[in-house]
PDB file of C-alpha atoms in Angstrom:
ATOM      1  CA  MET A   1      -8.494  19.675  25.169  1.00  0.00           C
ATOM      2  CA  SER A   2      -7.659  22.555  22.569  1.00  0.00           C
ATOM      3  CA  THR A   3      -8.932  22.369  18.826  1.00  0.00           C
ATOM      4  CA  ASP A   4      -5.368  22.363  18.056  1.00  0.00           C
ATOM      5  CA  ILE A   5      -3.927  19.434  20.165  1.00  0.00           C
ATOM      6  CA  GLN A   6      -6.900  17.816  18.661  1.00  0.00           C
ATOM      7  CA  THR A   7      -6.293  18.766  15.038  1.00  0.00           C
ATOM      8  CA  LYS A   8      -2.604  16.933  15.784  1.00  0.00           C
ATOM      9  CA  GLN A   9      -3.714  13.626  17.248  1.00  0.00           C
ATOM     10  CA  ILE A  10      -6.275  13.392  14.565  1.00  0.00           C
ATOM     11  CA  GLU A  11      -3.161  13.380  11.724  1.00  0.00           C
ATOM     12  CA  ALA A  12      -1.746  11.130  14.210  1.00  0.00           C
ATOM     13  CA  LEU A  13      -4.931   8.491  14.224  1.00  0.00           C
ATOM     14  CA  ASN A  14      -4.887   9.033  10.115  1.00  0.00           C
ATOM     15  CA  ASP A  15      -1.565   8.807   9.503  1.00  0.00           C
ATOM     16  CA  ILE A  16      -0.818   5.297  11.288  1.00  0.00           C
ATOM     17  CA  ALA A  17      -4.341   4.458  10.137  1.00  0.00           C
ATOM     18  CA  LYS A  18      -3.451   4.191   6.464  1.00  0.00           C
ATOM     19  CA  VAL A  19      -0.390   2.125   7.001  1.00  0.00           C
ATOM     20  CA  LEU A  20      -2.755  -0.028   8.757  1.00  0.00           C
ATOM     21  CA  ILE A  21      -5.110  -0.089   6.365  1.00  0.00           C
ATOM     22  CA  ASP A  22      -2.339  -1.187   3.454  1.00  0.00           C
ATOM     23  CA  SER A  23      -1.333  -3.675   5.825  1.00  0.00           C
ATOM     24  CA  LYS A  24      -4.392  -5.149   6.659  1.00  0.00           C
ATOM     25  CA  LYS A  25      -5.020  -5.800   3.024  1.00  0.00           C
ATOM     26  CA  GLY A  26      -1.558  -6.539   3.098  1.00  0.00           C
ATOM     27  CA  TYR A  27      -2.096  -9.818   4.870  1.00  0.00           C
ATOM     28  CA  GLU A  28      -5.093 -10.264   3.369  1.00  0.00           C
ATOM     29  CA  LYS A  29      -3.252 -10.656  -0.484  1.00  0.00           C
ATOM     30  CA  ALA A  30      -1.047 -12.997   1.506  1.00  0.00           C
ATOM     31  CA  TYR A  31      -3.814 -15.199   2.830  1.00  0.00           C
ATOM     32  CA  GLU A  32      -5.940 -15.070  -0.291  1.00  0.00           C
ATOM     33  CA  MET A  33      -2.174 -16.279  -2.119  1.00  0.00           C
ATOM     34  CA  VAL A  34      -1.550 -19.209  -0.158  1.00  0.00           C
ATOM     35  CA  ASP A  35      -2.667 -22.798  -1.017  1.00  0.00           C
ATOM     36  CA  ASP A  36      -4.447 -23.919   1.720  1.00  0.00           C
ATOM     37  CA  ASN A  37      -1.716 -26.449   2.989  1.00  0.00           C
ATOM     38  CA  PHE A  38       0.761 -23.519   3.605  1.00  0.00           C
ATOM     39  CA  ALA A  39       1.343 -23.611   7.420  1.00  0.00           C
ATOM     40  CA  LEU A  40       1.464 -19.467   7.881  1.00  0.00           C
ATOM     41  CA  LYS A  41      -2.029 -19.353   5.477  1.00  0.00           C
ATOM     42  CA  PRO A  42      -4.048 -19.066   9.395  1.00  0.00           C
ATOM     43  CA  GLN A  43      -1.746 -16.411  10.664  1.00  0.00           C
ATOM     44  CA  PHE A  44      -2.148 -13.994   8.067  1.00  0.00           C
ATOM     45  CA  LEU A  45      -5.440 -14.326   8.511  1.00  0.00           C
ATOM     46  CA  HIS A  46      -5.290 -13.593  11.936  1.00  0.00           C
ATOM     47  CA  ARG A  47      -2.910 -10.678  11.173  1.00  0.00           C
ATOM     48  CA  ALA A  48      -5.159  -9.587   8.922  1.00  0.00           C
ATOM     49  CA  GLN A  49      -8.357  -9.751  10.969  1.00  0.00           C
ATOM     50  CA  GLU A  50      -5.822  -7.528  14.111  1.00  0.00           C
ATOM     51  CA  ARG A  51      -4.924  -4.907  11.694  1.00  0.00           C
ATOM     52  CA  GLY A  52      -9.141  -4.475  10.741  1.00  0.00           C
ATOM     53  CA  GLN A  53      -9.682  -4.166  14.289  1.00  0.00           C
ATOM     54  CA  LEU A  54      -7.254  -1.468  15.005  1.00  0.00           C
ATOM     55  CA  VAL A  55      -8.081   0.248  12.015  1.00  0.00           C
ATOM     56  CA  GLU A  56     -11.584   0.750  13.442  1.00  0.00           C
ATOM     57  CA  GLN A  57      -9.961   1.979  16.752  1.00  0.00           C
ATOM     58  CA  PHE A  58      -8.564   4.112  15.441  1.00  0.00           C
ATOM     59  CA  GLN A  59     -12.117   5.607  13.410  1.00  0.00           C
ATOM     60  CA  SER A  60     -13.329   5.381  16.056  1.00  0.00           C
ATOM     61  CA  GLN A  61     -11.856   7.548  18.460  1.00  0.00           C
ATOM     62  CA  VAL A  62     -11.094   9.500  15.048  1.00  0.00           C
ATOM     63  CA  ARG A  63     -14.938  10.328  15.079  1.00  0.00           C
ATOM     64  CA  HIS A  64     -14.417  10.734  18.557  1.00  0.00           C
ATOM     65  CA  LEU A  65     -12.576  13.770  18.322  1.00  0.00           C
ATOM     66  CA  GLY A  66     -14.653  15.529  15.867  1.00  0.00           C
ATOM     67  CA  GLY A  67     -12.382  14.058  12.724  1.00  0.00           C
ATOM     68  CA  GLU A  68     -13.435  12.047   9.119  1.00  0.00           C
ATOM     69  CA  PRO A  69     -10.942   9.286   9.745  1.00  0.00           C
ATOM     70  CA  GLN A  70      -8.901   7.741   7.009  1.00  0.00           C
ATOM     71  CA  THR A  71     -10.753   5.132   5.093  1.00  0.00           C
ATOM     72  CA  ASP A  72      -8.677   4.423   2.226  1.00  0.00           C
ATOM     73  CA  GLY A  73      -4.475   3.093   2.575  1.00  0.00           C
ATOM     74  CA  GLY A  74      -1.724   5.756   1.203  1.00  0.00           C
ATOM     75  CA  MET A  75       1.365   5.061   0.319  1.00  0.00           C
ATOM     76  CA  LEU A  76       3.844   6.376   2.706  1.00  0.00           C
ATOM     77  CA  GLY A  77       7.028   6.510   1.475  1.00  0.00           C
ATOM     78  CA  ASP A  78       8.892   3.850  -0.295  1.00  0.00           C
ATOM     79  CA  ALA A  79       9.891   1.520   2.311  1.00  0.00           C
ATOM     80  CA  HIS A  80       6.168   0.786   3.403  1.00  0.00           C
ATOM     81  CA  ARG A  81       5.709  -0.384  -0.450  1.00  0.00           C
ATOM     82  CA  GLY A  82       6.702  -3.424   0.220  1.00  0.00           C
ATOM     83  CA  TRP A  83       3.110  -4.599   1.476  1.00  0.00           C
ATOM     84  CA  MET A  84       1.888  -3.778  -2.565  1.00  0.00           C
ATOM     85  CA  GLN A  85       4.830  -5.520  -4.402  1.00  0.00           C
ATOM     86  CA  PHE A  86       4.974  -8.690  -1.370  1.00  0.00           C
ATOM     87  CA  THR A  87       2.368  -9.690  -3.060  1.00  0.00           C
ATOM     88  CA  SER A  88       3.619 -11.274  -6.422  1.00  0.00           C
ATOM     89  CA  LEU A  89       6.430 -11.868  -4.476  1.00  0.00           C
ATOM     90  CA  PHE A  90       4.710 -14.531  -3.063  1.00  0.00           C
ATOM     91  CA  GLN A  91       3.919 -16.452  -5.704  1.00  0.00           C
ATOM     92  CA  LYS A  92       8.011 -16.371  -6.909  1.00  0.00           C
ATOM     93  CA  ASP A  93      10.257 -16.147  -3.832  1.00  0.00           C
ATOM     94  CA  GLN A  94       8.914 -16.919   0.117  1.00  0.00           C
ATOM     95  CA  LYS A  95      11.324 -15.314   1.678  1.00  0.00           C
ATOM     96  CA  ALA A  96      11.852 -12.482  -0.773  1.00  0.00           C
ATOM     97  CA  ALA A  97       7.565 -12.118   0.134  1.00  0.00           C
ATOM     98  CA  LEU A  98       8.829 -12.296   4.256  1.00  0.00           C
ATOM     99  CA  GLU A  99      10.856  -9.672   3.701  1.00  0.00           C
ATOM    100  CA  ALA A 100       8.832  -6.936   2.695  1.00  0.00           C
ATOM    101  CA  ILE A 101       6.555  -7.715   5.217  1.00  0.00           C
ATOM    102  CA  ASP A 102       9.356  -7.278   7.498  1.00  0.00           C
ATOM    103  CA  ASP A 103       9.826  -4.271   5.486  1.00  0.00           C
ATOM    104  CA  GLY A 104       6.289  -3.347   5.510  1.00  0.00           C
ATOM    105  CA  GLU A 105       5.775  -3.842   9.299  1.00  0.00           C
ATOM    106  CA  GLU A 106       9.391  -2.005  10.130  1.00  0.00           C
ATOM    107  CA  TYR A 107       7.099   0.883   8.209  1.00  0.00           C
ATOM    108  CA  LEU A 108       4.691   1.094  10.531  1.00  0.00           C
ATOM    109  CA  ALA A 109       5.967   0.833  14.401  1.00  0.00           C
ATOM    110  CA  GLU A 110       9.588   3.569  12.697  1.00  0.00           C
ATOM    111  CA  GLN A 111       5.964   5.893  12.153  1.00  0.00           C
ATOM    112  CA  ALA A 112       3.841   5.098  14.864  1.00  0.00           C
ATOM    113  CA  GLU A 113       7.004   5.005  17.470  1.00  0.00           C
ATOM    114  CA  GLU A 114       8.014   9.415  16.109  1.00  0.00           C
ATOM    115  CA  ARG A 115       4.320   9.730  16.495  1.00  0.00           C
ATOM    116  CA  LEU A 116       4.931   8.561  19.937  1.00  0.00           C
ATOM    117  CA  GLN A 117       7.801  11.029  20.968  1.00  0.00           C
ATOM    118  CA  ARG A 118       5.018  13.550  19.857  1.00  0.00           C
ATOM    119  CA  ASP A 119       4.440  16.362  23.085  1.00  0.00           C
ATOM    120  CA  ASP A 120       0.459  16.559  21.745  1.00  0.00           C
ATOM    121  CA  ILE A 121      -0.284  12.752  21.613  1.00  0.00           C
ATOM    122  CA  HIS A 122      -2.027  11.665  24.676  1.00  0.00           C
ATOM    123  CA  GLY A 123      -4.683   9.654  26.461  1.00  0.00           C
ATOM    124  CA  GLU A 124      -6.558   7.210  23.395  1.00  0.00           C
ATOM    125  CA  VAL A 125      -4.729   8.533  21.075  1.00  0.00           C
ATOM    126  CA  ARG A 126      -1.120   7.657  22.443  1.00  0.00           C
ATOM    127  CA  THR A 127      -3.039   4.200  23.727  1.00  0.00           C
ATOM    128  CA  LEU A 128      -4.028   3.439  20.023  1.00  0.00           C
ATOM    129  CA  LEU A 129      -0.095   4.418  18.845  1.00  0.00           C
ATOM    130  CA  THR A 130       1.185   2.006  21.455  1.00  0.00           C
ATOM    131  CA  GLN A 131      -1.299  -0.463  20.178  1.00  0.00           C
ATOM    132  CA  ALA A 132      -0.044  -0.240  16.981  1.00  0.00           C
ATOM    133  CA  TYR A 133       3.571  -0.125  17.939  1.00  0.00           C
ATOM    134  CA  HIS A 134       3.419  -3.702  19.685  1.00  0.00           C
ATOM    135  CA  SER A 135       1.258  -5.409  16.895  1.00  0.00           C
ATOM    136  CA  ALA A 136       4.209  -3.856  14.149  1.00  0.00           C
ATOM    137  CA  HIS A 137       6.908  -5.461  16.462  1.00  0.00           C
ATOM    138  CA  ASP A 138       5.139  -8.369  16.524  1.00  0.00           C
ATOM    139  CA  GLY A 139       4.705  -8.897  12.853  1.00  0.00           C
ATOM    140  CA  GLU A 140       8.257  -7.982  12.508  1.00  0.00           C
ATOM    141  CA  CYS A 141       9.060 -10.928  14.974  1.00  0.00           C
ATOM    142  CA  PHE A 142       7.122 -12.950  12.849  1.00  0.00           C
ATOM    143  CA  ALA A 143       8.748 -12.128   9.809  1.00  0.00           C
ATOM    144  CA  ASP A 144      11.941 -12.066  11.617  1.00  0.00           C
ATOM    145  CA  ALA A 145      11.947 -15.350  12.889  1.00  0.00           C
ATOM    146  CA  LEU A 146      10.660 -16.730   8.959  1.00  0.00           C
ATOM    147  CA  THR A 147      13.907 -15.110   7.155  1.00  0.00           C
ATOM    148  CA  SER A 148      16.792 -15.963   9.365  1.00  0.00           C
TER     149      SER A 148
END
């Protein structure tokens, strides 16, 4: 694999890892903020754990490719800010908070899909990006079902 392609794959993985880290933190915050009797609490924990596993896989692949893995989230656009705003919304308006989750999931799906369309993404990197895309799509369906 050429160094240029390797660098682009590392960048793609790290870009999506940032968004995965943010979404993991968002689900963890939701889990912490809701009462124990809130029906969705186990779902928030499950989704946070799933995102944590994806982050670890992305980081491992970056190391395998010789790069330095992303360890912090990042605000990658206005649409994604929903992840950070949604914790305060949860206290005020559950539907608005779930819509913010939906926005974050949609953003993650778009970012993963954008990278999957590139010709320089293949092998394990493509597999990981596909997993992130499907995880985000599943998260969108989860949030959509609750806000419909």
